[in-house]
Short mmCIF file of C-alpha atoms in Angstrom, two decimals:
data_model
loop_
_atom_site.label_atom_id
_atom_site.label_comp_id
_atom_site.label_asym_id
_atom_site.label_seq_id
_atom_site.Cartn_x
_atom_site.Cartn_y
_atom_site.Cartn_z
CA MET M 1 -21.72 -13.02 5.40
CA ARG M 2 -20.49 -14.35 2.06
CA VAL M 3 -19.12 -11.36 0.12
CA LEU M 4 -18.07 -11.30 -3.51
CA VAL M 5 -15.53 -8.57 -4.34
CA LEU M 6 -15.18 -7.27 -7.91
CA ASN M 7 -12.12 -5.10 -8.57
CA SER M 8 -12.43 -3.64 -12.07
CA GLY M 9 -9.33 -2.25 -13.76
CA SER M 10 -9.16 -0.65 -17.20
CA SER M 11 -8.69 -4.06 -18.90
CA SER M 12 -9.02 -6.53 -16.05
CA LEU M 13 -11.46 -7.81 -13.44
CA LYS M 14 -10.06 -9.30 -10.24
CA PHE M 15 -12.47 -11.15 -7.97
CA ARG M 16 -12.52 -12.92 -4.60
CA LEU M 17 -15.28 -14.64 -2.69
CA PHE M 18 -14.96 -14.27 1.10
CA ASP M 19 -16.66 -15.65 4.15
CA CYS M 20 -16.79 -12.69 6.56
CA ARG M 21 -17.94 -12.32 10.16
CA ARG M 22 -21.09 -10.23 10.41
CA GLU M 23 -20.18 -9.27 13.96
CA ALA M 24 -16.76 -7.94 12.96
CA SER M 25 -16.08 -5.14 15.46
CA SER M 26 -13.41 -3.13 13.65
CA ARG M 27 -11.79 -2.59 10.28
CA ASP M 28 -8.76 -4.53 11.53
CA ASP M 29 -10.69 -7.82 11.37
CA ARG M 30 -9.84 -10.04 8.42
CA PRO M 31 -12.41 -12.18 6.61
CA ASP M 32 -12.45 -15.73 7.88
CA ARG M 33 -11.39 -17.27 4.59
CA THR M 34 -11.13 -16.87 0.84
CA VAL M 35 -13.39 -19.33 -0.93
CA ILE M 36 -12.30 -18.60 -4.49
CA LYS M 37 -10.18 -15.93 -6.16
CA GLY M 38 -8.96 -15.10 -9.64
CA ALA M 39 -9.01 -12.58 -12.46
CA VAL M 40 -10.22 -11.94 -15.98
CA LYS M 41 -7.35 -10.35 -17.89
CA ASP M 42 -6.99 -8.65 -21.29
CA ILE M 43 -10.62 -7.55 -21.54
CA GLY M 44 -11.27 -6.12 -25.01
CA ASP M 45 -9.39 -8.95 -26.72
CA THR M 46 -8.91 -12.67 -26.19
CA ALA M 47 -9.34 -12.63 -22.43
CA SER M 48 -8.17 -15.23 -19.94
CA LEU M 49 -10.01 -16.30 -16.80
CA GLU M 50 -7.81 -17.75 -14.07
CA TYR M 51 -9.01 -18.88 -10.65
CA GLU M 52 -8.24 -21.15 -7.73
CA VAL M 53 -10.67 -22.65 -5.21
CA GLU M 54 -9.62 -23.01 -1.56
CA LYS M 55 -5.93 -22.68 -2.56
CA LYS M 56 -6.15 -25.72 -4.84
CA PRO M 57 -4.30 -25.75 -8.19
CA GLY M 58 -5.64 -23.05 -10.46
CA MET M 59 -7.67 -23.31 -13.63
CA LYS M 60 -7.44 -21.19 -16.78
CA THR M 61 -9.69 -20.69 -19.78
CA THR M 62 -9.89 -18.13 -22.60
CA ARG M 63 -12.60 -16.38 -24.61
CA VAL M 64 -12.99 -13.21 -26.65
CA ILE M 65 -14.43 -10.63 -24.23
CA THR M 66 -15.32 -7.11 -25.41
CA ASP M 67 -16.16 -5.28 -22.16
CA HIS M 68 -16.50 -5.62 -18.38
CA HIS M 69 -20.23 -6.37 -18.53
CA GLN M 70 -19.47 -9.39 -20.70
CA ALA M 71 -16.53 -10.30 -18.45
CA VAL M 72 -18.80 -10.40 -15.40
CA ARG M 73 -21.34 -12.55 -17.22
CA TRP M 74 -18.59 -14.98 -18.22
CA LEU M 75 -17.20 -15.03 -14.68
CA PHE M 76 -20.63 -15.76 -13.20
CA GLU M 77 -21.27 -18.53 -15.72
CA GLN M 78 -18.08 -20.21 -14.51
CA LEU M 79 -18.86 -19.66 -10.81
CA GLN M 80 -22.31 -21.20 -11.23
CA GLN M 81 -20.65 -24.40 -12.44
CA LEU M 82 -18.33 -24.62 -9.44
CA ASN M 83 -18.90 -26.15 -6.02
CA CYS M 84 -17.25 -23.77 -3.53
CA GLY M 85 -16.38 -24.65 0.00
CA GLY M 86 -18.22 -27.95 0.09
CA ALA M 87 -21.62 -26.38 -0.53
CA LYS M 88 -24.19 -28.44 -2.37
CA SER M 89 -24.93 -25.61 -4.81
CA ASP M 90 -22.90 -23.27 -6.99
CA CYS M 91 -20.60 -20.55 -5.63
CA LEU M 92 -23.01 -17.72 -6.37
CA ALA M 93 -25.95 -19.27 -4.53
CA GLY M 94 -24.66 -18.16 -1.13
CA VAL M 95 -23.52 -14.64 -2.04
CA GLN M 96 -25.09 -12.14 0.37
CA ALA M 97 -23.33 -8.95 -0.74
CA VAL M 98 -21.05 -7.62 -3.47
CA GLY M 99 -18.30 -5.05 -2.95
CA HIS M 100 -17.16 -3.06 -5.99
CA ARG M 101 -14.01 -0.99 -6.36
CA VAL M 102 -14.90 2.35 -7.95
CA VAL M 103 -11.97 4.54 -8.94
CA HIS M 104 -13.44 8.05 -8.75
CA GLY M 105 -15.87 9.13 -6.07
CA GLY M 106 -15.56 12.88 -6.62
CA GLU M 107 -16.28 15.30 -3.79
CA ARG M 108 -19.36 13.54 -2.45
CA PHE M 109 -18.21 10.00 -1.70
CA SER M 110 -15.81 9.96 1.23
CA GLN M 111 -17.07 6.59 2.53
CA PRO M 112 -18.38 3.35 1.01
CA VAL M 113 -22.05 3.56 0.01
CA VAL M 114 -24.81 1.14 -0.88
CA ILE M 115 -25.29 1.30 -4.63
CA ASN M 116 -28.62 2.66 -5.88
CA PRO M 117 -29.65 4.41 -9.11
CA ASP M 118 -28.54 7.83 -7.82
CA VAL M 119 -25.09 6.49 -6.96
CA MET M 120 -24.85 4.89 -10.39
CA ASP M 121 -25.71 8.22 -12.05
CA GLU M 122 -23.05 10.08 -10.08
CA VAL M 123 -20.39 7.47 -10.79
CA ASP M 124 -21.35 7.69 -14.46
CA ALA M 125 -21.01 11.49 -14.43
CA LEU M 126 -17.54 11.18 -12.89
CA GLY M 127 -16.50 9.00 -15.84
CA GLU M 128 -15.15 12.05 -17.65
CA LEU M 129 -12.49 12.36 -14.92
CA ALA M 130 -11.61 8.64 -14.97
CA PRO M 131 -12.54 7.49 -18.49
CA LEU M 132 -10.51 4.28 -18.36
CA HIS M 133 -11.93 3.11 -15.05
CA ASN M 134 -15.34 4.43 -13.96
CA PRO M 135 -17.16 3.12 -17.08
CA ALA M 136 -15.52 -0.28 -16.48
CA CYS M 137 -16.67 -0.20 -12.84
CA LEU M 138 -20.22 0.55 -13.96
CA ASP M 139 -20.14 -2.32 -16.43
CA GLY M 140 -19.09 -4.60 -13.58
CA ILE M 141 -21.91 -3.36 -11.36
CA ARG M 142 -24.52 -3.79 -14.11
CA GLY M 143 -23.25 -7.27 -14.92
CA ALA M 144 -23.36 -8.32 -11.27
CA ARG M 145 -26.87 -6.90 -10.86
CA ALA M 146 -28.09 -8.75 -13.95
CA ALA M 147 -26.68 -12.04 -12.65
CA LEU M 148 -27.63 -11.76 -8.96
CA GLY M 149 -30.88 -9.80 -9.15
CA ALA M 150 -32.10 -6.79 -7.20
CA THR M 151 -32.17 -8.34 -3.73
CA VAL M 152 -28.41 -8.78 -3.18
CA PRO M 153 -27.01 -5.51 -1.74
CA MET M 154 -24.00 -4.01 -3.48
CA VAL M 155 -21.51 -1.52 -2.06
CA ALA M 156 -19.20 0.91 -3.85
CA VAL M 157 -15.77 1.36 -2.25
CA PHE M 158 -13.97 4.38 -3.71
CA ASP M 159 -10.28 4.74 -4.53
CA THR M 160 -10.47 8.48 -3.86
CA ALA M 161 -12.08 8.14 -0.41
CA PHE M 162 -8.82 7.50 1.50
CA HIS M 163 -7.53 10.91 0.41
CA HIS M 164 -10.53 12.94 1.63
CA THR M 165 -8.56 13.54 4.84
CA MET M 166 -5.99 15.68 3.02
CA PRO M 167 -5.99 19.25 4.37
CA SER M 168 -7.41 21.97 2.15
CA HIS M 169 -4.02 23.42 1.28
CA ALA M 170 -3.02 20.03 -0.15
CA LYS M 171 -6.21 19.67 -2.20
CA VAL M 172 -6.39 22.96 -4.06
CA TYR M 173 -4.66 24.16 -7.21
CA ALA M 174 -3.60 27.80 -7.50
CA LEU M 175 -6.38 28.55 -9.98
CA PRO M 176 -9.00 31.30 -9.86
CA HIS M 177 -11.23 30.30 -6.95
CA GLU M 178 -14.56 30.65 -8.79
CA LEU M 179 -13.32 28.76 -11.84
CA ALA M 180 -12.03 25.82 -9.79
CA ASN M 181 -15.24 25.63 -7.75
CA ARG M 182 -17.49 25.83 -10.81
CA HIS M 183 -15.82 22.85 -12.43
CA HIS M 184 -14.90 20.92 -9.23
CA ILE M 185 -11.18 21.13 -10.05
CA ARG M 186 -9.10 19.98 -7.10
CA ARG M 187 -6.68 17.26 -6.15
CA TYR M 188 -8.60 14.05 -5.45
CA GLY M 189 -5.84 11.44 -5.30
CA PHE M 190 -6.18 7.82 -6.42
CA HIS M 191 -4.94 4.30 -5.53
CA GLY M 192 -6.55 4.95 -2.14
CA ILE M 193 -7.62 1.35 -1.57
CA ALA M 194 -4.07 0.11 -2.25
CA HIS M 195 -2.52 2.75 0.02
CA ALA M 196 -5.06 2.04 2.77
CA SER M 197 -4.28 -1.67 2.48
CA LEU M 198 -0.52 -1.05 2.76
CA VAL M 199 -1.06 1.15 5.82
CA GLY M 200 -3.33 -1.42 7.45
CA SER M 201 -0.95 -4.29 6.73
CA TYR M 202 1.97 -2.32 8.19
CA PHE M 203 0.15 -1.75 11.47
CA GLU M 204 -1.18 -5.33 11.65
CA ASN M 205 2.19 -6.95 10.97
CA THR M 206 4.36 -4.65 13.11
CA GLY M 207 1.99 -4.16 16.02
CA ARG M 208 2.54 -0.40 15.85
CA ARG M 209 -0.25 2.07 16.64
CA SER M 210 -1.56 4.55 14.10
CA GLU M 211 -1.65 7.42 16.60
CA GLY M 212 1.48 9.52 16.22
CA SER M 213 2.72 7.52 13.23
CA ARG M 214 4.27 8.92 10.04
CA LEU M 215 4.37 6.66 6.98
CA ILE M 216 5.15 7.05 3.30
CA THR M 217 3.48 4.44 1.09
CA VAL M 218 4.88 3.97 -2.41
CA GLN M 219 2.59 2.16 -4.87
CA LEU M 220 4.61 1.32 -7.99
CA GLY M 221 3.07 -0.56 -10.92
CA ASN M 222 1.87 0.42 -14.36
CA GLY M 223 0.20 3.24 -12.45
CA CYS M 224 2.29 4.81 -9.69
CA SER M 225 1.56 7.02 -6.72
CA ILE M 226 3.01 7.93 -3.35
CA THR M 227 1.16 9.03 -0.21
CA ALA M 228 2.15 10.74 3.03
CA VAL M 229 0.20 9.22 5.94
CA LYS M 230 -0.04 10.78 9.40
CA ASP M 231 -1.88 9.05 12.25
CA GLY M 232 -3.10 6.49 9.71
CA LYS M 233 -4.70 9.13 7.47
CA SER M 234 -3.67 10.49 4.07
CA VAL M 235 -2.37 14.07 4.24
CA GLU M 236 -0.74 14.30 0.79
CA THR M 237 -0.58 12.20 -2.36
CA SER M 238 1.02 12.49 -5.78
CA MET M 239 -1.98 11.94 -8.08
CA GLY M 240 -4.33 14.89 -8.35
CA PHE M 241 -7.34 15.91 -10.45
CA THR M 242 -6.71 12.82 -12.58
CA PRO M 243 -4.32 9.86 -12.24
CA LEU M 244 -1.90 11.61 -14.64
CA GLU M 245 -0.19 13.82 -12.05
CA GLY M 246 2.85 12.80 -10.02
CA LEU M 247 5.29 9.97 -10.62
CA VAL M 248 6.51 8.59 -13.95
CA MET M 249 4.32 5.57 -14.77
CA GLY M 250 4.09 2.83 -17.36
CA THR M 251 2.53 4.99 -20.08
CA ARG M 252 1.69 8.22 -18.18
CA CYS M 253 4.12 11.13 -18.00
CA GLY M 254 3.43 12.27 -14.44
CA ASP M 255 4.31 15.87 -13.54
CA LEU M 256 4.58 18.13 -16.58
CA ASP M 257 4.65 21.86 -17.30
CA PRO M 258 1.03 22.57 -18.38
CA SER M 259 2.25 24.82 -21.19
CA VAL M 260 3.60 21.73 -22.97
CA VAL M 261 0.03 20.79 -23.94
CA ASN M 262 -0.65 24.03 -25.84
CA TYR M 263 2.85 24.01 -27.31
CA LEU M 264 2.37 20.51 -28.75
CA CYS M 265 -1.11 21.41 -30.05
CA GLN M 266 0.42 24.24 -32.06
CA LYS M 267 3.54 22.43 -33.23
CA GLU M 268 1.83 19.14 -34.15
CA ASN M 269 -1.42 20.74 -35.34
CA VAL M 270 -3.59 18.52 -33.15
CA ASP M 271 -6.24 19.25 -30.53
CA ALA M 272 -5.78 18.97 -26.77
CA SER M 273 -7.54 15.60 -26.56
CA GLU M 274 -4.89 14.05 -28.81
CA VAL M 275 -2.09 15.45 -26.65
CA ASP M 276 -3.91 14.16 -23.57
CA ARG M 277 -3.93 10.71 -25.16
CA TRP M 278 -0.17 10.93 -25.79
CA LEU M 279 0.45 11.91 -22.16
CA ASN M 280 -1.69 9.05 -20.83
CA GLU M 281 -0.99 6.25 -23.30
CA GLN M 282 2.37 6.87 -25.01
CA SER M 283 4.53 8.54 -22.37
CA GLY M 284 6.13 7.39 -19.12
CA LEU M 285 8.43 4.37 -19.30
CA LEU M 286 7.10 3.49 -22.75
CA GLY M 287 7.79 6.93 -24.16
CA LEU M 288 11.21 7.31 -22.55
CA SER M 289 12.45 3.88 -23.60
CA GLY M 290 10.77 3.68 -26.99
CA ARG M 291 10.37 -0.04 -26.26
CA THR M 292 8.07 -1.07 -23.45
CA ASN M 293 6.31 -0.04 -20.26
CA ASP M 294 7.28 -3.33 -18.58
CA MET M 295 9.91 -2.65 -15.90
CA LYS M 296 11.22 -6.21 -15.99
CA GLU M 297 11.91 -5.92 -19.72
CA LEU M 298 13.51 -2.50 -19.23
CA LEU M 299 15.87 -3.83 -16.58
CA GLN M 300 16.87 -6.68 -18.88
CA ALA M 301 17.39 -4.33 -21.84
CA ALA M 302 19.46 -1.93 -19.75
CA GLU M 303 21.68 -4.68 -18.33
CA ARG M 304 21.91 -7.12 -21.25
CA ASP M 305 21.77 -4.79 -24.25
CA ARG M 306 23.12 -1.62 -22.65
CA HIS M 307 20.11 0.08 -24.24
CA GLU M 308 20.57 3.73 -23.27
CA PRO M 309 16.91 4.84 -23.60
CA SER M 310 15.89 1.98 -21.27
CA GLN M 311 18.59 3.01 -18.82
CA MET M 312 17.32 6.59 -18.95
CA ALA M 313 13.72 5.47 -18.39
CA ILE M 314 14.75 3.60 -15.24
CA GLU M 315 16.83 6.51 -13.97
CA VAL M 316 14.01 9.04 -14.47
CA PHE M 317 11.49 6.68 -12.85
CA CYS M 318 13.62 6.19 -9.73
CA TYR M 319 14.66 9.84 -9.53
CA ARG M 320 11.04 11.01 -9.51
CA VAL M 321 10.15 8.60 -6.68
CA LYS M 322 13.20 9.69 -4.67
CA LYS M 323 12.26 13.36 -5.17
CA TYR M 324 8.75 12.73 -3.86
CA ILE M 325 10.02 10.77 -0.85
CA GLY M 326 12.20 13.75 0.04
CA ALA M 327 9.24 16.09 -0.30
CA TYR M 328 7.01 13.91 1.86
CA LEU M 329 9.68 13.65 4.55
CA ALA M 330 9.39 17.43 4.70
CA VAL M 331 5.56 17.30 4.74
CA LEU M 332 5.56 14.82 7.64
CA GLY M 333 8.58 16.20 9.49
CA GLY M 334 10.31 12.84 9.07
CA ALA M 335 8.94 9.32 8.83
CA ASP M 336 8.84 6.13 10.86
CA ALA M 337 8.73 3.90 7.79
CA ILE M 338 8.47 3.75 4.03
CA VAL M 339 6.36 0.92 2.58
CA PHE M 340 6.80 -0.16 -1.05
CA GLY M 341 3.93 -1.92 -2.84
CA GLY M 342 2.51 -2.60 -6.29
CA GLY M 343 3.76 -4.85 -9.08
CA ILE M 344 7.13 -3.03 -9.34
CA GLY M 345 7.39 -2.10 -5.68
CA GLU M 346 6.88 -5.72 -4.61
CA ALA M 347 8.85 -7.55 -7.31
CA ALA M 348 11.83 -5.33 -8.25
CA PRO M 349 14.52 -5.23 -5.52
CA ASP M 350 16.86 -3.36 -7.88
CA ILE M 351 14.35 -0.53 -8.28
CA ARG M 352 13.91 -0.27 -4.51
CA ARG M 353 17.71 -0.15 -4.15
CA ARG M 354 18.10 2.59 -6.76
CA ILE M 355 15.39 4.70 -5.14
CA CYS M 356 16.89 4.46 -1.66
CA GLU M 357 20.53 4.96 -2.66
CA GLY M 358 21.96 8.26 -1.46
CA MET M 359 19.28 8.78 1.21
CA GLU M 360 21.44 7.71 4.14
CA TRP M 361 21.43 11.37 5.22
CA CYS M 362 17.93 10.91 6.62
CA GLY M 363 18.55 7.49 8.15
CA LEU M 364 17.13 5.58 5.19
CA ARG M 365 19.18 2.59 4.05
CA LEU M 366 18.49 -0.96 2.87
CA ASP M 367 19.87 -4.32 3.94
CA PRO M 368 20.97 -5.84 0.59
CA LEU M 369 20.16 -9.42 1.63
CA LEU M 370 16.75 -8.58 3.06
CA ASN M 371 15.92 -6.47 0.02
CA ARG M 372 16.76 -9.25 -2.46
CA ALA M 373 14.82 -11.80 -0.41
CA ALA M 374 11.64 -9.72 -0.15
CA ILE M 375 9.75 -10.95 -3.22
CA GLY M 376 6.71 -13.17 -3.65
CA LEU M 377 4.96 -12.04 -0.46
CA GLN M 378 1.46 -13.25 0.31
CA GLN M 379 -1.29 -10.63 0.09
CA GLY M 380 -1.50 -8.64 3.29
CA ASP M 381 2.05 -9.46 4.41
CA VAL M 382 4.91 -7.00 4.89
CA ALA M 383 8.67 -7.61 5.15
CA ARG M 384 11.30 -5.28 6.56
CA ILE M 385 14.19 -4.64 4.15
CA SER M 386 16.18 -2.15 6.23
CA PRO M 387 18.69 -3.04 8.98
CA GLU M 388 17.35 -3.10 12.53
CA GLY M 389 17.47 0.13 14.47
CA GLN M 390 17.31 2.54 11.55
CA PRO M 391 15.61 5.94 12.09
CA VAL M 392 13.51 5.33 8.98
CA GLU M 393 12.52 1.70 8.45
CA VAL M 394 11.78 0.38 4.97
CA TYR M 395 9.24 -2.35 4.21
CA VAL M 396 7.80 -4.18 1.24
CA GLY M 397 4.07 -4.84 1.44
CA ALA M 398 1.78 -6.96 -0.71
CA ALA M 399 -1.35 -4.81 -0.90
CA ASP M 400 -4.60 -6.73 -0.47
CA GLU M 401 -7.23 -4.52 -2.09
CA GLU M 402 -9.89 -7.24 -2.19
CA THR M 403 -9.71 -7.89 1.56
CA TRP M 404 -9.99 -4.17 2.23
CA ILE M 405 -13.03 -3.90 -0.05
CA ALA M 406 -14.66 -6.89 1.68
CA ARG M 407 -14.13 -5.32 5.11
CA GLU M 408 -15.54 -1.98 3.99
CA THR M 409 -18.53 -3.71 2.42
CA VAL M 410 -19.39 -5.55 5.64
CA HIS M 411 -18.96 -2.42 7.76
CA CYS M 412 -21.11 -0.37 5.38
CA LEU M 413 -23.95 -2.90 5.48
CA THR M 414 -23.79 -3.63 9.22
CA GLY M 415 -23.10 -0.08 10.38
CA THR M 416 -19.97 -1.09 12.26
CA PRO M 417 -17.78 1.99 13.00
#
């Protein structure tokens, strides 16, 4: 089965075209090969489209792109001009299914589902809880449907689905019961596809079994979250009703006293929606540093310029992650391993070092040489960065969301358990 995966972010569209086995017997099976992969970046401005075919040198082109629907149309125009995998026709001619990442699946969607008008309506309604992502996902779905027609099945794979296994006491807020139920206010969790990919890659690469396992996965990028995983299933995660809760992120504040919102409304004479925008778009690393939300630039500013706000931003970022790791060690009763992933988690050895410093008390320590060497991993790979024989091992993993979405798409359409 040739499966096209579309992974829509708030301003990006990653894609990969896979050849998958229809008879795949478990979710541990990898697609046979990647035919083409790439991304449309900076949607809403002068966007760039980068791709590589069969691991050959990549190509790049640019165009002004206003939304994800237009980005998909542009992507498909390019794919129709390419000869993929030695076929005599364009890349899209052989596509038999499309898998879409959808950020918010609400209370209903705990598994991937075939997309139909009812599913589209529900994803649209959930857009108020994920305004930067669900509308973009819908644009991607509509664009793919317009290009491929009604006969190609499409599957929605939800970021929130991985966290449906959290126990009830981890899902609820201490709000009046009737009020929370009426408005579906609970902790949903996000980044589920990335966390599931890190968990799967850990088991595949180490040969360990999920039964009896205790993992902490740490997804650090512009958005950040951490998940406690027991027996391969999520039992706690840092993001909640929206992706704003939890860790300090690129532009999001993370955990905050709720009274701050009303206080700022009164003091600044603005409404709650404006404060919400500040918390989502102007806080986090950007707000703390006053410079940037880019961790690489912050590390350079802190070291080269001795810029104190940048130093503080890094310290707060690492402290919050360390605090959550400690909490999740308590939730799990210890851990077998901690797995770092995401753009920062994969590419910033100094951040991993800062987070793990001072945690020797629980058997968590890094090997400096292994930590510095663990960069540039291939998608789906993991590398140990702790000394051998430690009670809590530490790994770096390169999450492979697109492969996970492809697997889930095949299993949804074939009914494989």
